[in-house]
Every structure is written in structure tokens, then in C-alpha cells.
PDB file of C-alpha atoms in Angstrom:
ATOM      1  CA  MET S  29       2.961  17.357 -42.729  1.00 43.00           C
ATOM      2  CA  ALA S  30       3.541  15.761 -46.182  1.00 45.00           C
ATOM      3  CA  ARG S  31       0.346  13.925 -47.714  1.00 66.00           C
ATOM      4  CA  GLY S  32       1.775  11.401 -50.003  1.00 79.00           C
ATOM      5  CA  PRO S  33       5.099  11.059 -51.136  1.00 88.00           C
ATOM      6  CA  VAL S  34       7.650  13.601 -51.895  1.00 90.00           C
ATOM      7  CA  GLY S  35      10.399  13.533 -54.559  1.00 84.00           C
ATOM      8  CA  ALA S  36      10.130  12.800 -58.197  1.00 82.00           C
ATOM      9  CA  PRO S  37      10.448   9.070 -59.571  1.00 82.00           C
ATOM     10  CA  THR S  38      13.854   7.856 -60.805  1.00 80.00           C
ATOM     11  CA  ARG S  39      14.654   6.613 -64.107  1.00 78.00           C
ATOM     12  CA  GLY S  40      14.450   3.180 -62.646  1.00 73.00           C
ATOM     13  CA  THR S  41      17.904   1.590 -63.681  1.00 80.00           C
ATOM     14  CA  THR S  42      19.635  -1.048 -61.834  1.00 86.00           C
ATOM     15  CA  ASN S  43      21.321  -3.969 -62.318  1.00 87.00           C
ATOM     16  CA  PRO S  44      22.677  -6.849 -59.735  1.00 92.00           C
ATOM     17  CA  ASN S  45      25.711  -6.100 -57.748  1.00 95.00           C
ATOM     18  CA  ARG S  46      25.210  -2.424 -58.934  1.00 96.00           C
ATOM     19  CA  LEU S  47      25.424  -1.114 -55.207  1.00 97.00           C
ATOM     20  CA  ARG S  48      27.753  -4.000 -53.984  1.00 97.00           C
ATOM     21  CA  ARG S  49      30.408  -1.308 -52.844  1.00 97.00           C
ATOM     22  CA  VAL S  50      28.279   0.940 -50.837  1.00 98.00           C
ATOM     23  CA  ASP S  51      27.047  -2.383 -49.305  1.00 97.00           C
ATOM     24  CA  ARG S  52      30.353  -3.822 -48.316  1.00 96.00           C
ATOM     25  CA  TRP S  53      31.440  -0.454 -46.635  1.00 97.00           C
ATOM     26  CA  LEU S  54      27.893  -0.326 -45.209  1.00 97.00           C
ATOM     27  CA  ALA S  55      28.172  -3.859 -43.629  1.00 96.00           C
ATOM     28  CA  GLY S  56      31.883  -2.863 -42.201  1.00 93.00           C
ATOM     29  CA  ALA S  57      31.654   0.698 -41.180  1.00 95.00           C
ATOM     30  CA  PRO S  58      32.175   1.494 -37.478  1.00 95.00           C
ATOM     31  CA  GLU S  59      29.560   4.407 -37.842  1.00 96.00           C
ATOM     32  CA  VAL S  60      26.988   2.770 -39.419  1.00 97.00           C
ATOM     33  CA  SER S  61      27.746  -0.689 -37.144  1.00 96.00           C
ATOM     34  CA  ALA S  62      27.166   2.157 -33.967  1.00 96.00           C
ATOM     35  CA  ALA S  63      23.593   3.171 -35.337  1.00 97.00           C
ATOM     36  CA  LEU S  64      22.415  -0.283 -35.854  1.00 97.00           C
ATOM     37  CA  ARG S  65      23.394  -1.721 -32.881  1.00 95.00           C
ATOM     38  CA  ARG S  66      22.429   0.652 -30.270  1.00 94.00           C
ATOM     39  CA  ALA S  67      18.933   0.409 -31.893  1.00 97.00           C
ATOM     40  CA  PRO S  68      16.484  -1.605 -30.035  1.00 95.00           C
ATOM     41  CA  ASP S  69      14.654  -2.588 -33.068  1.00 96.00           C
ATOM     42  CA  PRO S  70      17.172  -1.491 -36.094  1.00 98.00           C
ATOM     43  CA  LEU S  71      15.652  -0.139 -39.313  1.00 98.00           C
ATOM     44  CA  VAL S  72      17.405   0.579 -42.916  1.00 98.00           C
ATOM     45  CA  VAL S  73      15.457   2.422 -45.524  1.00 98.00           C
ATOM     46  CA  ASP S  74      16.718   1.806 -49.147  1.00 98.00           C
ATOM     47  CA  LEU S  75      15.025   4.910 -50.386  1.00 97.00           C
ATOM     48  CA  GLY S  76      14.374   4.664 -54.374  1.00 95.00           C
ATOM     49  CA  TYR S  77      15.928   1.375 -55.372  1.00 95.00           C
ATOM     50  CA  GLY S  78      14.314   1.556 -58.903  1.00 93.00           C
ATOM     51  CA  ALA S  79      12.368  -0.600 -61.368  1.00 93.00           C
ATOM     52  CA  SER S  80      13.589  -3.390 -60.059  1.00 95.00           C
ATOM     53  CA  PRO S  81      13.989  -4.453 -55.997  1.00 97.00           C
ATOM     54  CA  VAL S  82      17.387  -6.336 -56.415  1.00 97.00           C
ATOM     55  CA  THR S  83      19.703  -4.025 -55.080  1.00 97.00           C
ATOM     56  CA  THR S  84      17.176  -3.674 -51.511  1.00 98.00           C
ATOM     57  CA  VAL S  85      17.386  -7.666 -51.818  1.00 98.00           C
ATOM     58  CA  GLU S  86      20.933  -7.681 -51.950  1.00 98.00           C
ATOM     59  CA  MET S  87      21.439  -4.752 -49.140  1.00 98.00           C
ATOM     60  CA  ALA S  88      19.286  -6.406 -46.587  1.00 98.00           C
ATOM     61  CA  ALA S  89      21.426  -9.957 -47.289  1.00 97.00           C
ATOM     62  CA  ARG S  90      24.519  -8.350 -46.748  1.00 97.00           C
ATOM     63  CA  LEU S  91      23.403  -6.143 -43.731  1.00 97.00           C
ATOM     64  CA  ARG S  92      21.843  -9.208 -41.933  1.00 96.00           C
ATOM     65  CA  ARG S  93      24.731 -11.339 -42.075  1.00 96.00           C
ATOM     66  CA  VAL S  94      26.639  -8.705 -39.489  1.00 96.00           C
ATOM     67  CA  HIS S  95      23.455  -7.539 -38.247  1.00 96.00           C
ATOM     68  CA  PRO S  96      20.569 -10.130 -37.968  1.00 96.00           C
ATOM     69  CA  ARG S  97      18.240  -8.110 -36.159  1.00 96.00           C
ATOM     70  CA  VAL S  98      18.215  -5.263 -39.104  1.00 98.00           C
ATOM     71  CA  ARG S  99      14.828  -4.689 -40.789  1.00 98.00           C
ATOM     72  CA  VAL S 100      14.924  -3.324 -44.228  1.00 98.00           C
ATOM     73  CA  LEU S 101      11.895  -1.335 -46.024  1.00 98.00           C
ATOM     74  CA  GLY S 102      12.541  -0.145 -49.753  1.00 98.00           C
ATOM     75  CA  LEU S 103      10.668   2.752 -50.883  1.00 98.00           C
ATOM     76  CA  GLU S 104       9.696   4.021 -54.238  1.00 96.00           C
ATOM     77  CA  ILE S 105       7.440   6.779 -55.280  1.00 95.00           C
ATOM     78  CA  ASP S 106       6.284   5.010 -58.447  1.00 94.00           C
ATOM     79  CA  ALA S 107       3.360   2.768 -56.948  1.00 95.00           C
ATOM     80  CA  GLU S 108       3.901   0.553 -60.356  1.00 96.00           C
ATOM     81  CA  ARG S 109       7.590  -0.405 -58.888  1.00 96.00           C
ATOM     82  CA  VAL S 110       6.110  -1.089 -55.782  1.00 97.00           C
ATOM     83  CA  ALA S 111       3.910  -3.856 -57.119  1.00 97.00           C
ATOM     84  CA  VAL S 112       6.961  -5.402 -59.283  1.00 96.00           C
ATOM     85  CA  ALA S 113       9.092  -5.465 -55.638  1.00 97.00           C
ATOM     86  CA  LYS S 114       6.138  -6.968 -53.515  1.00 97.00           C
ATOM     87  CA  PRO S 115       6.921 -10.606 -54.706  1.00 97.00           C
ATOM     88  CA  ALA S 116      10.847 -10.119 -53.293  1.00 98.00           C
ATOM     89  CA  ALA S 117       9.558  -9.224 -49.866  1.00 98.00           C
ATOM     90  CA  ARG S 118       9.888 -11.116 -46.394  1.00 97.00           C
ATOM     91  CA  PRO S 119       8.279  -9.608 -44.022  1.00 96.00           C
ATOM     92  CA  PRO S 120       9.174  -8.243 -41.132  1.00 95.00           C
ATOM     93  CA  TRP S 121      12.810  -8.553 -42.118  1.00 97.00           C
ATOM     94  CA  LEU S 122      12.415  -7.397 -45.669  1.00 98.00           C
ATOM     95  CA  ASP S 123       9.636  -5.172 -47.098  1.00 98.00           C
ATOM     96  CA  PHE S 124       8.251  -2.523 -49.869  1.00 98.00           C
ATOM     97  CA  ARG S 125       6.312   0.457 -49.610  1.00 97.00           C
ATOM     98  CA  GLN S 126       5.811   3.407 -51.659  1.00 97.00           C
ATOM     99  CA  GLY S 127       7.279   6.593 -50.543  1.00 97.00           C
ATOM    100  CA  GLY S 128       9.947   9.628 -50.709  1.00 96.00           C
ATOM    101  CA  PHE S 129      11.710  11.977 -48.783  1.00 97.00           C
ATOM    102  CA  GLU S 130       9.344  11.942 -45.956  1.00 96.00           C
ATOM    103  CA  LEU S 131      10.554   8.189 -45.739  1.00 97.00           C
ATOM    104  CA  ALA S 132       6.559   6.899 -45.678  1.00 96.00           C
ATOM    105  CA  GLY S 133       6.534   7.593 -42.192  1.00 95.00           C
ATOM    106  CA  SER S 134       9.195   5.346 -40.400  1.00 97.00           C
ATOM    107  CA  ARG S 135      11.989   6.608 -38.534  1.00 98.00           C
ATOM    108  CA  PRO S 136      15.048   4.632 -39.849  1.00 98.00           C
ATOM    109  CA  ASN S 137      18.644   4.331 -38.112  1.00 98.00           C
ATOM    110  CA  LEU S 138      19.966   4.281 -41.503  1.00 98.00           C
ATOM    111  CA  VAL S 139      18.975   5.380 -45.048  1.00 98.00           C
ATOM    112  CA  ARG S 140      20.778   4.289 -48.480  1.00 98.00           C
ATOM    113  CA  ALA S 141      20.007   6.464 -51.271  1.00 98.00           C
ATOM    114  CA  PHE S 142      21.627   6.208 -54.128  1.00 97.00           C
ATOM    115  CA  ASN S 143      21.398   7.364 -58.085  1.00 96.00           C
ATOM    116  CA  VAL S 144      18.454   9.493 -56.728  1.00 95.00           C
ATOM    117  CA  LEU S 145      19.454  13.503 -56.192  1.00 95.00           C
ATOM    118  CA  ARG S 146      21.211  12.819 -59.484  1.00 91.00           C
ATOM    119  CA  GLN S 147      18.389  13.924 -61.453  1.00 88.00           C
ATOM    120  CA  TYR S 148      17.620  17.035 -59.105  1.00 93.00           C
ATOM    121  CA  PRO S 149      18.961  20.510 -59.410  1.00 94.00           C
ATOM    122  CA  GLU S 150      22.099  20.764 -56.941  1.00 95.00           C
ATOM    123  CA  ASP S 151      20.144  23.784 -55.314  1.00 95.00           C
ATOM    124  CA  GLU S 152      17.867  21.172 -53.890  1.00 96.00           C
ATOM    125  CA  VAL S 153      20.306  18.665 -52.756  1.00 97.00           C
ATOM    126  CA  ALA S 154      20.453  20.689 -49.269  1.00 97.00           C
ATOM    127  CA  GLY S 155      16.570  20.874 -48.782  1.00 97.00           C
ATOM    128  CA  ALA S 156      16.547  16.731 -50.207  1.00 97.00           C
ATOM    129  CA  TRP S 157      18.941  16.091 -47.100  1.00 98.00           C
ATOM    130  CA  LYS S 158      16.897  18.211 -44.395  1.00 97.00           C
ATOM    131  CA  LEU S 159      13.825  16.316 -45.324  1.00 97.00           C
ATOM    132  CA  ILE S 160      15.408  13.078 -44.991  1.00 98.00           C
ATOM    133  CA  LEU S 161      17.474  13.776 -41.936  1.00 98.00           C
ATOM    134  CA  ASP S 162      14.578  15.262 -39.841  1.00 97.00           C
ATOM    135  CA  ARG S 163      13.141  11.856 -40.056  1.00 97.00           C
ATOM    136  CA  LEU S 164      15.864   9.465 -39.012  1.00 98.00           C
ATOM    137  CA  ALA S 165      16.110   8.050 -35.560  1.00 98.00           C
ATOM    138  CA  PRO S 166      18.317   9.663 -33.181  1.00 97.00           C
ATOM    139  CA  GLY S 167      21.639   9.131 -33.919  1.00 97.00           C
ATOM    140  CA  GLY S 168      20.722   7.720 -37.371  1.00 98.00           C
ATOM    141  CA  LEU S 169      22.618   8.055 -40.604  1.00 98.00           C
ATOM    142  CA  LEU S 170      22.127   8.731 -44.070  1.00 98.00           C
ATOM    143  CA  VAL S 171      24.353   7.575 -47.186  1.00 98.00           C
ATOM    144  CA  GLU S 172      23.719   9.510 -50.403  1.00 98.00           C
ATOM    145  CA  GLY S 173      25.941   8.656 -53.606  1.00 98.00           C
ATOM    146  CA  THR S 174      25.935   8.088 -56.841  1.00 97.00           C
ATOM    147  CA  CYS S 175      27.652   5.133 -59.181  1.00 97.00           C
ATOM    148  CA  ASP S 176      28.032   3.869 -62.739  1.00 96.00           C
ATOM    149  CA  GLU S 177      25.919   1.584 -64.206  1.00 94.00           C
ATOM    150  CA  ILE S 178      28.103  -1.919 -63.123  1.00 94.00           C
ATOM    151  CA  GLY S 179      28.990  -0.582 -60.045  1.00 95.00           C
ATOM    152  CA  ARG S 180      32.947   0.085 -60.699  1.00 97.00           C
ATOM    153  CA  LEU S 181      32.985   3.510 -59.833  1.00 98.00           C
ATOM    154  CA  SER S 182      31.042   4.811 -56.752  1.00 98.00           C
ATOM    155  CA  THR S 183      31.105   7.607 -54.539  1.00 98.00           C
ATOM    156  CA  TRP S 184      28.768   8.788 -51.200  1.00 98.00           C
ATOM    157  CA  VAL S 185      28.225  11.560 -48.438  1.00 98.00           C
ATOM    158  CA  THR S 186      27.631  10.410 -45.034  1.00 98.00           C
ATOM    159  CA  LEU S 187      25.333  12.793 -43.032  1.00 98.00           C
ATOM    160  CA  ASP S 188      24.186  12.472 -39.715  1.00 98.00           C
ATOM    161  CA  ALA S 189      21.612  15.255 -37.879  1.00 97.00           C
ATOM    162  CA  ASP S 190      24.544  17.908 -38.127  1.00 96.00           C
ATOM    163  CA  GLY S 191      25.017  17.301 -41.942  1.00 97.00           C
ATOM    164  CA  PRO S 192      27.658  16.022 -44.232  1.00 98.00           C
ATOM    165  CA  ARG S 193      30.435  14.275 -42.401  1.00 98.00           C
ATOM    166  CA  THR S 194      32.609  12.369 -44.940  1.00 98.00           C
ATOM    167  CA  LEU S 195      33.035  11.799 -49.082  1.00 98.00           C
ATOM    168  CA  SER S 196      33.865   8.272 -49.516  1.00 98.00           C
ATOM    169  CA  LEU S 197      35.188   7.138 -53.183  1.00 98.00           C
ATOM    170  CA  SER S 198      35.547   3.942 -54.166  1.00 98.00           C
ATOM    171  CA  CYS S 199      36.773   2.013 -57.586  1.00 98.00           C
ATOM    172  CA  HIS S 200      37.244  -1.185 -59.471  1.00 98.00           C
ATOM    173  CA  LEU S 201      41.171  -0.690 -59.083  1.00 98.00           C
ATOM    174  CA  ASP S 202      42.196  -3.145 -62.172  1.00 97.00           C
ATOM    175  CA  SER S 203      40.119  -1.197 -64.316  1.00 97.00           C
ATOM    176  CA  LEU S 204      40.461   2.569 -63.158  1.00 97.00           C
ATOM    177  CA  ASP S 205      42.284   4.753 -65.539  1.00 96.00           C
ATOM    178  CA  GLN S 206      43.172   7.548 -63.279  1.00 97.00           C
ATOM    179  CA  PRO S 207      41.450   8.487 -60.161  1.00 98.00           C
ATOM    180  CA  SER S 208      39.736  11.553 -61.469  1.00 98.00           C
ATOM    181  CA  THR S 209      37.452   9.325 -63.412  1.00 98.00           C
ATOM    182  CA  LEU S 210      35.422   9.225 -60.341  1.00 98.00           C
ATOM    183  CA  ALA S 211      34.347  13.191 -60.952  1.00 97.00           C
ATOM    184  CA  GLU S 212      31.786  11.719 -63.563  1.00 96.00           C
ATOM    185  CA  ARG S 213      30.041   9.886 -60.416  1.00 97.00           C
ATOM    186  CA  LEU S 214      30.226  12.474 -57.968  1.00 98.00           C
ATOM    187  CA  PRO S 215      26.886  13.044 -55.663  1.00 98.00           C
ATOM    188  CA  LYS S 216      25.100  15.930 -57.119  1.00 97.00           C
ATOM    189  CA  ALA S 217      26.415  18.419 -54.482  1.00 97.00           C
ATOM    190  CA  LEU S 218      29.835  18.099 -55.611  1.00 98.00           C
ATOM    191  CA  ILE S 219      29.498  16.765 -59.755  1.00 97.00           C
ATOM    192  CA  HIS S 220      29.641  20.597 -60.839  1.00 96.00           C
ATOM    193  CA  ARG S 221      32.080  21.736 -58.568  1.00 97.00           C
ATOM    194  CA  ASN S 222      34.798  19.822 -60.052  1.00 96.00           C
ATOM    195  CA  VAL S 223      36.436  23.152 -61.497  1.00 97.00           C
ATOM    196  CA  PRO S 224      39.600  25.048 -60.413  1.00 97.00           C
ATOM    197  CA  GLY S 225      39.114  26.695 -57.450  1.00 96.00           C
ATOM    198  CA  GLU S 226      36.775  24.236 -55.417  1.00 97.00           C
ATOM    199  CA  ARG S 227      38.497  21.439 -52.905  1.00 98.00           C
ATOM    200  CA  ILE S 228      36.786  18.568 -54.681  1.00 98.00           C
ATOM    201  CA  HIS S 229      38.916  19.575 -57.597  1.00 98.00           C
ATOM    202  CA  ASP S 230      41.749  20.053 -55.637  1.00 98.00           C
ATOM    203  CA  LEU S 231      41.383  16.557 -54.286  1.00 98.00           C
ATOM    204  CA  LEU S 232      41.090  14.415 -57.162  1.00 98.00           C
ATOM    205  CA  SER S 233      43.794  16.699 -59.052  1.00 98.00           C
ATOM    206  CA  THR S 234      46.060  15.601 -56.496  1.00 98.00           C
ATOM    207  CA  LEU S 235      44.969  12.277 -56.228  1.00 98.00           C
ATOM    208  CA  ASP S 236      45.399  11.974 -59.932  1.00 98.00           C
ATOM    209  CA  ILE S 237      49.360  13.323 -59.261  1.00 98.00           C
ATOM    210  CA  CYS S 238      49.943  10.510 -56.598  1.00 98.00           C
ATOM    211  CA  TRP S 239      48.887   8.033 -58.776  1.00 98.00           C
ATOM    212  CA  ALA S 240      51.153   8.957 -61.778  1.00 98.00           C
ATOM    213  CA  THR S 241      53.815   9.250 -59.183  1.00 98.00           C
ATOM    214  CA  ALA S 242      52.822   5.456 -58.051  1.00 98.00           C
ATOM    215  CA  ALA S 243      53.229   4.164 -61.625  1.00 98.00           C
ATOM    216  CA  PRO S 244      56.252   2.206 -60.870  1.00 98.00           C
ATOM    217  CA  HIS S 245      53.995  -0.066 -58.416  1.00 98.00           C
ATOM    218  CA  GLN S 246      51.458  -1.076 -61.119  1.00 97.00           C
ATOM    219  CA  ALA S 247      54.277  -3.760 -61.243  1.00 98.00           C
ATOM    220  CA  PHE S 248      53.052  -5.336 -58.382  1.00 97.00           C
ATOM    221  CA  GLY S 249      49.388  -4.789 -59.554  1.00 97.00           C
ATOM    222  CA  ALA S 250      46.734  -1.814 -59.229  1.00 98.00           C
ATOM    223  CA  ARG S 251      46.185  -2.304 -55.556  1.00 98.00           C
ATOM    224  CA  ALA S 252      49.784  -1.878 -54.972  1.00 98.00           C
ATOM    225  CA  ARG S 253      49.573   1.397 -56.943  1.00 98.00           C
ATOM    226  CA  TRP S 254      46.345   2.317 -54.949  1.00 98.00           C
ATOM    227  CA  LEU S 255      48.101   1.769 -51.830  1.00 98.00           C
ATOM    228  CA  GLU S 256      51.018   3.803 -52.432  1.00 98.00           C
ATOM    229  CA  SER S 257      48.989   7.113 -53.995  1.00 98.00           C
ATOM    230  CA  VAL S 258      46.865   6.944 -51.102  1.00 98.00           C
ATOM    231  CA  ARG S 259      50.302   7.120 -48.805  1.00 98.00           C
ATOM    232  CA  LEU S 260      51.378   9.866 -51.132  1.00 98.00           C
ATOM    233  CA  LEU S 261      48.117  11.667 -50.640  1.00 98.00           C
ATOM    234  CA  ALA S 262      48.176  11.761 -47.039  1.00 98.00           C
ATOM    235  CA  ALA S 263      51.910  12.769 -47.308  1.00 98.00           C
ATOM    236  CA  ARG S 264      50.799  15.766 -48.913  1.00 98.00           C
ATOM    237  CA  GLY S 265      48.396  16.641 -46.200  1.00 97.00           C
ATOM    238  CA  TRP S 266      45.313  15.181 -46.678  1.00 98.00           C
ATOM    239  CA  PRO S 267      43.439  13.463 -44.103  1.00 98.00           C
ATOM    240  CA  VAL S 268      42.489   9.769 -44.969  1.00 98.00           C
ATOM    241  CA  LEU S 269      40.247   8.383 -42.603  1.00 97.00           C
ATOM    242  CA  THR S 270      39.770   5.071 -44.480  1.00 95.00           C
ATOM    243  CA  ARG S 271      41.393   1.820 -42.383  1.00 92.00           C
ATOM    244  CA  PRO S 272      44.329   0.001 -44.491  1.00 93.00           C
ATOM    245  CA  ARG S 273      42.281  -3.058 -45.396  1.00 92.00           C
ATOM    246  CA  ARG S 274      39.408  -0.930 -46.857  1.00 95.00           C
ATOM    247  CA  ILE S 275      41.987   1.235 -49.020  1.00 97.00           C
ATOM    248  CA  ARG S 276      43.277  -1.680 -50.247  1.00 96.00           C
ATOM    249  CA  LEU S 277      39.580  -2.575 -51.723  1.00 96.00           C
ATOM    250  CA  GLY S 278      40.088   0.625 -53.635  1.00 97.00           C
ATOM    251  CA  GLU S 279      38.147   3.300 -51.130  1.00 98.00           C
ATOM    252  CA  LEU S 280      39.032   6.610 -49.713  1.00 98.00           C
ATOM    253  CA  THR S 281      37.261   8.466 -46.963  1.00 98.00           C
ATOM    254  CA  VAL S 282      37.982  12.345 -46.208  1.00 98.00           C
ATOM    255  CA  PRO S 283      36.302  14.676 -44.256  1.00 98.00           C
ATOM    256  CA  TRP S 284      33.284  16.526 -45.906  1.00 98.00           C
ATOM    257  CA  ALA S 285      35.088  19.582 -44.622  1.00 97.00           C
ATOM    258  CA  THR S 286      37.989  19.255 -46.886  1.00 98.00           C
ATOM    259  CA  VAL S 287      35.837  18.787 -50.005  1.00 98.00           C
ATOM    260  CA  ALA S 288      32.608  20.831 -49.296  1.00 98.00           C
ATOM    261  CA  PRO S 289      31.539  23.286 -52.014  1.00 96.00           C
ATOM    262  CA  GLY S 290      32.559  26.709 -51.911  1.00 89.00           C
ATOM    263  CA  SER S 291      30.143  29.481 -52.007  1.00 55.00           C
ATOM    264  CA  ARG S 292      29.742  31.078 -55.732  1.00 45.00           C
TER     265      ARG S 292
END
């Protein structure tokens, strides 16, 4: 058993609404709803929230609108950041504690870990995932990802006890240059794999081609162009798991097996 927090402090960078894209997805994803609704006392952990608790507070508010019984626990390995966050606590619904990948002894139904693993070597990702997954409540989920500083580009992996299930991409369509711009914000498990011969490179390259082909739809707005791009992607054989109304929000989810890193 770990005797203290496991992991290393993040840079702590955070901004209000930086994680609104993943929060919006968490609040509506059927798999997340199932994990929280079947739990007698649903607990969500926000792991590594940074120098300010603002994104944990925002997540708690967004989740509790649709799951009123949810408790949220923010964990930070840095004790000073926990002290800064404590005035924002609203026990039992929102609290903050020192902790790392060991989850401070909690057994949550859902963990959100954003912009945490990006500072780690790629070969440490699987171990960190396992540390977290081993501590989830039965049927629990881990959502691990990365976003830019203002939350316009965001990607995340959803995992359960058996490992990664899906990869989700989410972008602010009106400011999107091309879909492969998301490559700079891929989760750590994929960010170094965006090279020819890797599946994630195939996905982003194909999506760029579809985006270019859908250029005439830009006359009806970026949303129309994105919808057509995703339709073209599916027509090329990529299994798109995203529901239509969420595609309209600039989202795309595919099975992990279609983008999983190859051996090298």
C-alpha cells in the first residue's frame, strides 16, 4: 500500500471553463450516467485540478444538475494547492484532499484526470492508468485527457477496468483550422504516435481529407462542414460512436482499437 500521494505535481495551469468540453460530455454520456446512477453513493474524483479549484467547482455544478446525488472530491498532490482550494469546499457535496494516483484511499465511480499525464514519459502512462483503475469502484470509469489553455481543443480516453474503450475529440468549430490541429492536444498515450504508420495518424489524416472535401459546406457554417466531414469519415469505414446531436457540438468518438498505438 502507498504511504502517501503517488505521482508528481503538475504545472498547475488552469482557467475558468477550460474543461467545459469534457464536462459537457460527462454530463450527457450514457456510460457515465450508468456508472453514477447505479452507485448507491456516487463519487467523482477530479485528479490534479491545479493551482486553482475552479474547474473542479465547475464540474461539480455541471454534474449535479443531472446527477443530484453526486459527490465530488478534488485531489492534488501539492498540499498548498489543497489549502488554497479548501474555502471553495461544500461538504459533503464538494471537498478537496491531498492525493495522487492512489486516489487518497477513495473508491470513486468516475475519475477525471486532465492535463496530468502529459508531463509524464509515454512509457509510464499504462502504469498510471492501472493505479487509478485498480482503485475505482466496480463499474467505475476513468476519463483521462488533455486540452489547450482556453478549452477550445480537447481530447480524452475513456477507460474501464478492462482498459481503454474510446477516444473522444472535441473542438470549437468556428476557430478550427483543420481537424489535425487536435494532434497537439492528444492524450500522452497518443501524442507521440501521430506519425505515418500509426492508427491515430490515419484517423487525423483522413479527417483532414474529409474536412477539405466538405469545404463547400462552410457556406452554411463550420458546424455544417464538421457534420459533413464526420459523415464522410464514417463513409470511409471509420466507426463513429458519437450521437448526431453531439457531433453538432464539435465532438467525435471512435473505438480505442481503431487508434491504439502500434508496437515499436
